[in-house]
CSV table of C-alpha atoms and ligand atoms in Angstrom, one decimal:
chain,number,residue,atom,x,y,z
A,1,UNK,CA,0.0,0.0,0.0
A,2,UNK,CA,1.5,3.7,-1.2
A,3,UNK,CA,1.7,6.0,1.4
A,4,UNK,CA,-2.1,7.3,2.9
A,5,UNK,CA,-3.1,10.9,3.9
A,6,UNK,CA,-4.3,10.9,7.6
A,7,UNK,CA,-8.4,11.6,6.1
A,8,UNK,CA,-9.6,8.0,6.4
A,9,UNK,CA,-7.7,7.0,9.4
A,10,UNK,CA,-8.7,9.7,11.2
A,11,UNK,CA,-12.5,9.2,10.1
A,12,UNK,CA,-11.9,5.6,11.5
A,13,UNK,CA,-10.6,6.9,15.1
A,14,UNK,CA,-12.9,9.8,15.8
A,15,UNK,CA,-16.0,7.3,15.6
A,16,UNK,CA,-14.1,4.2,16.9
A,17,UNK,CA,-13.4,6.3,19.9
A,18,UNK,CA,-9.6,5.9,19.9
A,19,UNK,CA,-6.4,7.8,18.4
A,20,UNK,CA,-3.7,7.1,16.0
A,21,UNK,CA,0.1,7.5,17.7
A,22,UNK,CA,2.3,10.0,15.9
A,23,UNK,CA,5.9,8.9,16.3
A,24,UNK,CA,8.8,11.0,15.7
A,25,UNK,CA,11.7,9.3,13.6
A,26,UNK,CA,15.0,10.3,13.0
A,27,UNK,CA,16.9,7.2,11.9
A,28,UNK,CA,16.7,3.6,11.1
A,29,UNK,CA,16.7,1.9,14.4
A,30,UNK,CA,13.8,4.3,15.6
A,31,UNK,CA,11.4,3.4,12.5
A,32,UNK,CA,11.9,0.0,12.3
A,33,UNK,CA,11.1,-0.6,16.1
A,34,UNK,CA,8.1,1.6,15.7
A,35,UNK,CA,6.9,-0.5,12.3
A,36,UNK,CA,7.6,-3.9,13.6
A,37,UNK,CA,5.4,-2.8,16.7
A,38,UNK,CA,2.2,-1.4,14.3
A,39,UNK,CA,2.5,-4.7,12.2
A,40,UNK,CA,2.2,-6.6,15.0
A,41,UNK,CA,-0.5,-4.5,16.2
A,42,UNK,CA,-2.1,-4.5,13.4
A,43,UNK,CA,-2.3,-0.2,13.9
A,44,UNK,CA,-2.2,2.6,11.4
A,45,UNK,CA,0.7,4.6,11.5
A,46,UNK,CA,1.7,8.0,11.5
A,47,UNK,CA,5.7,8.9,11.0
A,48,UNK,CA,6.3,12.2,11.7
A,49,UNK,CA,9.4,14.5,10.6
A,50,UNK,CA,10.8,17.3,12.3
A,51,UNK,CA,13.2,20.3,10.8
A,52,UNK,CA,15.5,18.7,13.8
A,53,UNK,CA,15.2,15.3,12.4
A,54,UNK,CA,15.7,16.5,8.7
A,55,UNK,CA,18.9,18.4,9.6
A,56,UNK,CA,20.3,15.1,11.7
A,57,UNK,CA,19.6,12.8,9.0
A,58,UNK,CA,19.3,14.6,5.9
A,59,UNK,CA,15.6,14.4,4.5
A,60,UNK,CA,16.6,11.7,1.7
A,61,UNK,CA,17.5,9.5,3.9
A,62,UNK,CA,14.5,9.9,5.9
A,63,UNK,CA,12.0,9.9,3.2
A,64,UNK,CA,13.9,6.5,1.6
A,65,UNK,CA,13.6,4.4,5.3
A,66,UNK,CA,10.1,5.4,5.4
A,67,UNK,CA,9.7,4.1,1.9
A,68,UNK,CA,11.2,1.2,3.4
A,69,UNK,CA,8.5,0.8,6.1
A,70,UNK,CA,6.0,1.7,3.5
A,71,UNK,CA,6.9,-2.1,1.7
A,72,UNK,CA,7.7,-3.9,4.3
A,73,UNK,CA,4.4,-3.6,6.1
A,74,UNK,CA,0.8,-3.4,4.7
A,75,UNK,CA,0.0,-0.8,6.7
A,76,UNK,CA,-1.2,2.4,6.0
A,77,UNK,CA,1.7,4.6,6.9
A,78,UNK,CA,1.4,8.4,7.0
A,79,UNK,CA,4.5,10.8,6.2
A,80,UNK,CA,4.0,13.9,8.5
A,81,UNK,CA,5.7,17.0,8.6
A,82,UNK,CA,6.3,18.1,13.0
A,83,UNK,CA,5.9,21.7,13.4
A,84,UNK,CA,6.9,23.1,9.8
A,85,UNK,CA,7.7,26.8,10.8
A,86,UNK,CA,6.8,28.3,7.4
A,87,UNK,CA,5.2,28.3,4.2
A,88,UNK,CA,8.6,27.1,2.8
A,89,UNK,CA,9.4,24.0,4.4
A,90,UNK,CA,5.7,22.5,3.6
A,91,UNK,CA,5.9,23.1,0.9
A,92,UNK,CA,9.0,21.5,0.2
A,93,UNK,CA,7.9,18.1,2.0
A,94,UNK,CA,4.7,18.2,-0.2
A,95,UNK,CA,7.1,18.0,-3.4
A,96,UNK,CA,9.0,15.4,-1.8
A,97,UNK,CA,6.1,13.0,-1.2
A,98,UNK,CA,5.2,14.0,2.3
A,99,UNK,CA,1.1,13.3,2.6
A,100,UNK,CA,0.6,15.4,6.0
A,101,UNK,CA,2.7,18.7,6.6
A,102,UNK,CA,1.9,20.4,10.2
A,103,UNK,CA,2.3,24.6,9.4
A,104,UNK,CA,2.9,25.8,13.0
A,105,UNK,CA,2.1,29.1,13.4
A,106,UNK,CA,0.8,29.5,16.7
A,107,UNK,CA,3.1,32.0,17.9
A,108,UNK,CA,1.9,34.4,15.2
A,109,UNK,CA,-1.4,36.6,16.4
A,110,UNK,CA,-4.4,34.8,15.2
A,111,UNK,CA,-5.5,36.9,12.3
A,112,UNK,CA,-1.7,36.1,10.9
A,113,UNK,CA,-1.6,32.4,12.1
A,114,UNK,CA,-4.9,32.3,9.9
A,115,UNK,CA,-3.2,34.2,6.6
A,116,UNK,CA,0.1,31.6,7.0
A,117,UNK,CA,-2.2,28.5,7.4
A,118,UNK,CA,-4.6,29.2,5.2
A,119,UNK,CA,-1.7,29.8,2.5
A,120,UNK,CA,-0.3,26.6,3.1
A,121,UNK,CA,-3.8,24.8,2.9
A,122,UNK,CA,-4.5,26.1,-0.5
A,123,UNK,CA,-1.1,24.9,-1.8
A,124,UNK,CA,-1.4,21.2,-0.2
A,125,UNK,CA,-5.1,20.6,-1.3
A,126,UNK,CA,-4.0,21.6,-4.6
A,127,UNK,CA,-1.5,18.8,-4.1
A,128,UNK,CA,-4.0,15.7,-2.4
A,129,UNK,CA,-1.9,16.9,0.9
A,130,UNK,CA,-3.7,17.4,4.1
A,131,UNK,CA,-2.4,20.2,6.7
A,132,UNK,CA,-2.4,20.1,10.1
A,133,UNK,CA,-2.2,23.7,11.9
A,134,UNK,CA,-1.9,24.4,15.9
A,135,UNK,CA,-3.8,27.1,17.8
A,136,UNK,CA,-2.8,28.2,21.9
A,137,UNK,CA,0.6,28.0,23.1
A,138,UNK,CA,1.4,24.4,24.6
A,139,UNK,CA,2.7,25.3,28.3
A,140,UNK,CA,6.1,25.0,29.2
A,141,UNK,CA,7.4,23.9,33.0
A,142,UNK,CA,7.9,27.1,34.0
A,143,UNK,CA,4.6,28.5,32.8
A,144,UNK,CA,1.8,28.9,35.7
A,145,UNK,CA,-1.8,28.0,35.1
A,146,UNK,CA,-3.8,29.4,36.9
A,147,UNK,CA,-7.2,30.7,35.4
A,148,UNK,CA,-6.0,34.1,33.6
A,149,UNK,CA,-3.1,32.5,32.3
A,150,UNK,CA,-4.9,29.5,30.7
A,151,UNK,CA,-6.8,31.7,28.5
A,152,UNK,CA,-4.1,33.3,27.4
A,153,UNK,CA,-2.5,30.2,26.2
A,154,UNK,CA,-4.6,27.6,26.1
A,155,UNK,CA,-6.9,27.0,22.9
A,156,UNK,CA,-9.8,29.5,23.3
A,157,UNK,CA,-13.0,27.3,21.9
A,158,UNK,CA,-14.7,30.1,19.4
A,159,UNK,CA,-11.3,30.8,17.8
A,160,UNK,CA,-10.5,27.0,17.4
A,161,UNK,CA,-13.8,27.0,15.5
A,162,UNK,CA,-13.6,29.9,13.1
A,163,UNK,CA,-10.0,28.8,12.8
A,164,UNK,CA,-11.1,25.9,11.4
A,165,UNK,CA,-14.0,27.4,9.3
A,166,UNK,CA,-11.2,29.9,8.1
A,167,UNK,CA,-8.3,28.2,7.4
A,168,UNK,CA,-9.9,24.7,6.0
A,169,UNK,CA,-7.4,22.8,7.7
A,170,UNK,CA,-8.0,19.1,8.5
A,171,UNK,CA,-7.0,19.1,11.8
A,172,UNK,CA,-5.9,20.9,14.6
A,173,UNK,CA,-3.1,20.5,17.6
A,174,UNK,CA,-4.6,22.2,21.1
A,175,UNK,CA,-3.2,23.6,24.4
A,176,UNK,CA,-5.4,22.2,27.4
A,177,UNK,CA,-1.7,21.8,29.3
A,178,UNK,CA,0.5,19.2,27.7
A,179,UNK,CA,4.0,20.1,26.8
A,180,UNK,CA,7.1,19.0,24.8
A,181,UNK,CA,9.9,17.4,26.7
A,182,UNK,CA,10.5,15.2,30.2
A,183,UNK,CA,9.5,17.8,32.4
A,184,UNK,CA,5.7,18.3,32.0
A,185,UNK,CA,4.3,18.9,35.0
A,186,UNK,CA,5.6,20.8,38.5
A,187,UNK,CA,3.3,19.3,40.3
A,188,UNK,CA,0.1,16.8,39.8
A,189,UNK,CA,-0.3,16.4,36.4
A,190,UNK,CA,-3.6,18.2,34.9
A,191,UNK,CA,-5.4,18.4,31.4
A,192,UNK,CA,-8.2,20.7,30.7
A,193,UNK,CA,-11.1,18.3,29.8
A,194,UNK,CA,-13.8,21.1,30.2
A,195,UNK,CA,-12.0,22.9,27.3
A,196,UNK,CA,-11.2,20.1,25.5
A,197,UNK,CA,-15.1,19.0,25.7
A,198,UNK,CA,-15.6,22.6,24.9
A,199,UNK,CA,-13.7,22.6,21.7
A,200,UNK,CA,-15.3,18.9,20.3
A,201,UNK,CA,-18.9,20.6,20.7
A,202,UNK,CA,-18.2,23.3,18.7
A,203,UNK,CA,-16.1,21.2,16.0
A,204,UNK,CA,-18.1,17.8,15.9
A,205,UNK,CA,-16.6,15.2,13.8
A,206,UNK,CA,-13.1,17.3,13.6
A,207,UNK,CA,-9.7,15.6,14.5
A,208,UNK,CA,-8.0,16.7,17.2
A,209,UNK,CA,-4.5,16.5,18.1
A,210,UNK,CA,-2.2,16.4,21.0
A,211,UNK,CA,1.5,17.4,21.3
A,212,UNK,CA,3.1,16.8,24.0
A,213,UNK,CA,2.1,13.7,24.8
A,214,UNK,CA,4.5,11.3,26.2
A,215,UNK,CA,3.9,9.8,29.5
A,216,UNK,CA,7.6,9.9,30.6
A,217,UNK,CA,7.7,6.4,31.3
A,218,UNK,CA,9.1,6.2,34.8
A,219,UNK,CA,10.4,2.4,34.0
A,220,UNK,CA,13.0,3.9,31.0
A,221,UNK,CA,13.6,7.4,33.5
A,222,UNK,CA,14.7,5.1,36.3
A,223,UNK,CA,16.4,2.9,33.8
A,224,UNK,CA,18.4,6.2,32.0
A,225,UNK,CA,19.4,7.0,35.8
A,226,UNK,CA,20.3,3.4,37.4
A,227,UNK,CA,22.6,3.4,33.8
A,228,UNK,CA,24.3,7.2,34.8
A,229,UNK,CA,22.1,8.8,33.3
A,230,UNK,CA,20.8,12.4,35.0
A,231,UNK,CA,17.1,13.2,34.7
A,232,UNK,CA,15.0,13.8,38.1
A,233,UNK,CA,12.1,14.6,38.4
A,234,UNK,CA,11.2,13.7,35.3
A,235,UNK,CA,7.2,13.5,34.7
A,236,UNK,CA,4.6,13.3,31.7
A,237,UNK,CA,0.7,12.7,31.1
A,238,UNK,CA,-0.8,10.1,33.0
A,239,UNK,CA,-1.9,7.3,30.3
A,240,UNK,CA,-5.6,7.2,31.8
A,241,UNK,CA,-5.5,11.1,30.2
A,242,UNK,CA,-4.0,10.2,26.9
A,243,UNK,CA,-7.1,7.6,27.0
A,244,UNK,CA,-9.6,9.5,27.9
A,245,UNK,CA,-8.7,12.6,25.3
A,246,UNK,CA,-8.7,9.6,22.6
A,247,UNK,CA,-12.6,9.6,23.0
A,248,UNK,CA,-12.9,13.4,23.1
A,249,UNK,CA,-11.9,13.9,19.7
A,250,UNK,CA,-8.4,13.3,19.4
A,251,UNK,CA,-7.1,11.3,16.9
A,252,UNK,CA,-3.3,11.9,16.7
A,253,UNK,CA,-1.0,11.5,19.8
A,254,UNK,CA,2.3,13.0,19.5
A,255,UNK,CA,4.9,10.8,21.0
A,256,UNK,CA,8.6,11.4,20.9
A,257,UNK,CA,9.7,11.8,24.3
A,258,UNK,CA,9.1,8.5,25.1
A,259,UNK,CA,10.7,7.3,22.1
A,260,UNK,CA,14.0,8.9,23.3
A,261,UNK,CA,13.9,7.6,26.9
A,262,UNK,CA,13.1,4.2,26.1
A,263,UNK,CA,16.0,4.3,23.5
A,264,UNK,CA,18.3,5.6,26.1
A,265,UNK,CA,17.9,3.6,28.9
A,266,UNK,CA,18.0,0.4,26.6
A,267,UNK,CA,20.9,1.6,25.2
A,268,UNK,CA,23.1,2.4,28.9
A,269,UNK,CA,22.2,-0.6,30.2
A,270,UNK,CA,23.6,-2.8,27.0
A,271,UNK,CA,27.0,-0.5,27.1
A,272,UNK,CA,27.4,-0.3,31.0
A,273,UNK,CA,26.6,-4.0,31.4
A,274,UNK,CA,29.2,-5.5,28.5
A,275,UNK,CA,32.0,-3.0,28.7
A,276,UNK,CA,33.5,-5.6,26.3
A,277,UNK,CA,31.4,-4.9,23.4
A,278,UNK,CA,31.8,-2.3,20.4
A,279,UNK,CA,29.5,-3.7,18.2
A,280,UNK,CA,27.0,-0.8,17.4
A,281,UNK,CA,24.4,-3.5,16.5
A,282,UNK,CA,24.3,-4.9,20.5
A,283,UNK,CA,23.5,-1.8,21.5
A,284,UNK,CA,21.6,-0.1,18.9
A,285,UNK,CA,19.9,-3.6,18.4
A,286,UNK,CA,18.3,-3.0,22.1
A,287,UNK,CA,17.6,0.6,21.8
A,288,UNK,CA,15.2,-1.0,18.6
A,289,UNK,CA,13.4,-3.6,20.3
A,290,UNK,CA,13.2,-1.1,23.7
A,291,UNK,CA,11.2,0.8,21.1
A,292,UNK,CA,9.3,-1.7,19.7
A,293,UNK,CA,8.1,-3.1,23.0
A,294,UNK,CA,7.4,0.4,24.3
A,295,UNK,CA,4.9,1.3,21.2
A,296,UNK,CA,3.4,-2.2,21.3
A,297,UNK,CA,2.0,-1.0,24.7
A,298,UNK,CA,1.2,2.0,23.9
A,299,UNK,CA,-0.8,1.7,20.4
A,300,UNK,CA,-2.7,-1.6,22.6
A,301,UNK,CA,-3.1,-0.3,26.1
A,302,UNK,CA,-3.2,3.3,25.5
A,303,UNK,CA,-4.3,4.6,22.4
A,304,UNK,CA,-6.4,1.6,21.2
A,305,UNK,CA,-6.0,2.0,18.2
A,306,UNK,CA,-4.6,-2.2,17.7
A,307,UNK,CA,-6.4,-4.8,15.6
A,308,UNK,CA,-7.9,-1.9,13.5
A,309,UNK,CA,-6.6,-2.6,10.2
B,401,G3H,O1,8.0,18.6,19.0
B,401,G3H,C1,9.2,18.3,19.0
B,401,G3H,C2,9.6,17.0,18.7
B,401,G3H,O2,9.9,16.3,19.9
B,401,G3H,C3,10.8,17.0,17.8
B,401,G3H,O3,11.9,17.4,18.5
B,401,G3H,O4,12.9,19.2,17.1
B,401,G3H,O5,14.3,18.0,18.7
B,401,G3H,O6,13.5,16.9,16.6
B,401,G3H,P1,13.2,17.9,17.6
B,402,13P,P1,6.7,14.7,23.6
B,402,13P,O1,7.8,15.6,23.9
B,402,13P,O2,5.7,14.7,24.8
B,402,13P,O3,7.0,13.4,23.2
B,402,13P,O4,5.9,15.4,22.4
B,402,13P,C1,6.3,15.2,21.1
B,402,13P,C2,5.6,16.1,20.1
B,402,13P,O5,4.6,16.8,20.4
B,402,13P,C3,6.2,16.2,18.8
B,402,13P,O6,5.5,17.2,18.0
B,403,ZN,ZN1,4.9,18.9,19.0
């Protein structure tokens, strides 16, 4: 199967009541663990490409393992662009081949995050791409949240919806309080269901997304520090939350995070326990199936989105 645009398995999720995972890849090791985890699985996957990961890798090489994945799985397997910064560098991934390119704009004020997203819309339908655009600012560690502030970052409801009306995008990444990186939370860990039921009212039938969306898997934290590693404190979303926005309209879960930390530890542990070896393979080799194992759980157990193809 060629690669798929995210329409169909996104019209699959939002009335099966469960999300797709979007995994961030930046070399071989990292994709085929995540494949050979959705094959088992029998999931839908999205593969998602950031300007980080392009510049590591060099986008060739990325676009050719995912090519790859595409034929050695019967999956349907979506190319993404992460958090393209401008009109530019979507539209370069839809000329390569990509068949999802994410414009983020949500810095800009909202009249010009329109005018930028809308831009890039036009150009990608033109091409059979679909756009994913992001409204609110995702909080950082360091931001508070206390009423005042959430509205001034987190997605404001009416704007998500004439956003959406505006722009013709075909789905959209929220702030209701997750974050990029290990450190998520200072204290308990809290979403903001109300405005996340908010937002599906107004937009029924409309993917959602979620950045930010690791759950810092205290098994590969602990493992990252028992191997050297230094990382306290370290602290994500709760899984029951990732489950429960997967039947509020959320169909993409960004996961990258726990990619890292479950390659990590794996890969400490093999090094500090056979100071012997330098075969790349022993150690990459268990970063891979780390990976594998940790997706299997998470497409099953979290995201429910197994046995659906
Ligand atoms: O949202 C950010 C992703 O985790 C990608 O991170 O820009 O370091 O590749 P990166
Ligand atoms: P995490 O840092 O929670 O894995 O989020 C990744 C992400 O949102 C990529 O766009
Ligand atoms: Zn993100």
């Amino acid at each position: 199967m060629p690669l798929v645009t995210s329409t169909e398995i996104f019209k699959k999720a939002y009335q099966g009541n469960y999300a797709i995972g979007a995994f961030n890849v930046n070399n071989m090791e990292i994709i085929q663990g995540i494949v050979e985890a959705a094959k088992e699985e029998r999931s839908p996957l999205i593969l998602q490409v950031s300007a980080g990961a392009r510049k590591y890798a060099n986008p060739i090489y990325l676009k050719k393992l995912v090519e790859a994945a595409v034929k050695d799985s019967d999956l349907p397997i979506v190319l993404h662009l992460d958090h393209g910064e401008d009109f530019e560098i979507c539209k370069q991934c839809i000329d390569d081949g990509f068949t999802s390119v994410m414009i983020d704009a949500s810095h800009h004020p909202f009249e010009e995050n329109i005018a930028i997203t809308k831009k890039v819309v036009d150009y990608a339908h033109s091409k059979g791409v679909v756009v994913e655009a992001e409204l609110g600012r995702l909080a950082g560690v360091e931001d508070a949240v206390n009423v005042s502030e959430k509205d001034a970052t987190y997605t404001v409801p009416q704007q998500a919806a004439e956003f959406v009306e505006r722009t013709g995008v075909d789905s959209l990444a929220i702030a209701i309080g997750t974050s990029h990186g290990a450190y998520k939370f200072k204290g308990e860990p809290e979403l903001d269901f109300e405005r996340l039921k908010e937002i599906q009212k107004l937009l029924p039938n409309f993917p959602l997304v979620l950045h930010g969306a690791s759950t810092v898997l205290p098994e590969f934290v602990d493992l990252c520090n028992e191997y050297g590693g230094d990382i306290p404190g370290a602290q994500g979303v709760p899984e029951e939350m990732i489950s429960k926005a997967a039947k509020l309209g959320v169909c993409k879960v960004n996961i990258d995070t726990d990619l890292r930390l479950a390659m990590t530890g794996a890969i400490r542990k093999q090094i500090a326990e056979n100071p012997k070896n330098f075969d790349p393979r022993k150690y990459l080799g268990e970063g891979r199936t780390a990976i594998k194992e940790m997706v299997k759980h998470k497409i099953k157990d979290v995201l429910g989105c197994d046995q659906t193809v």
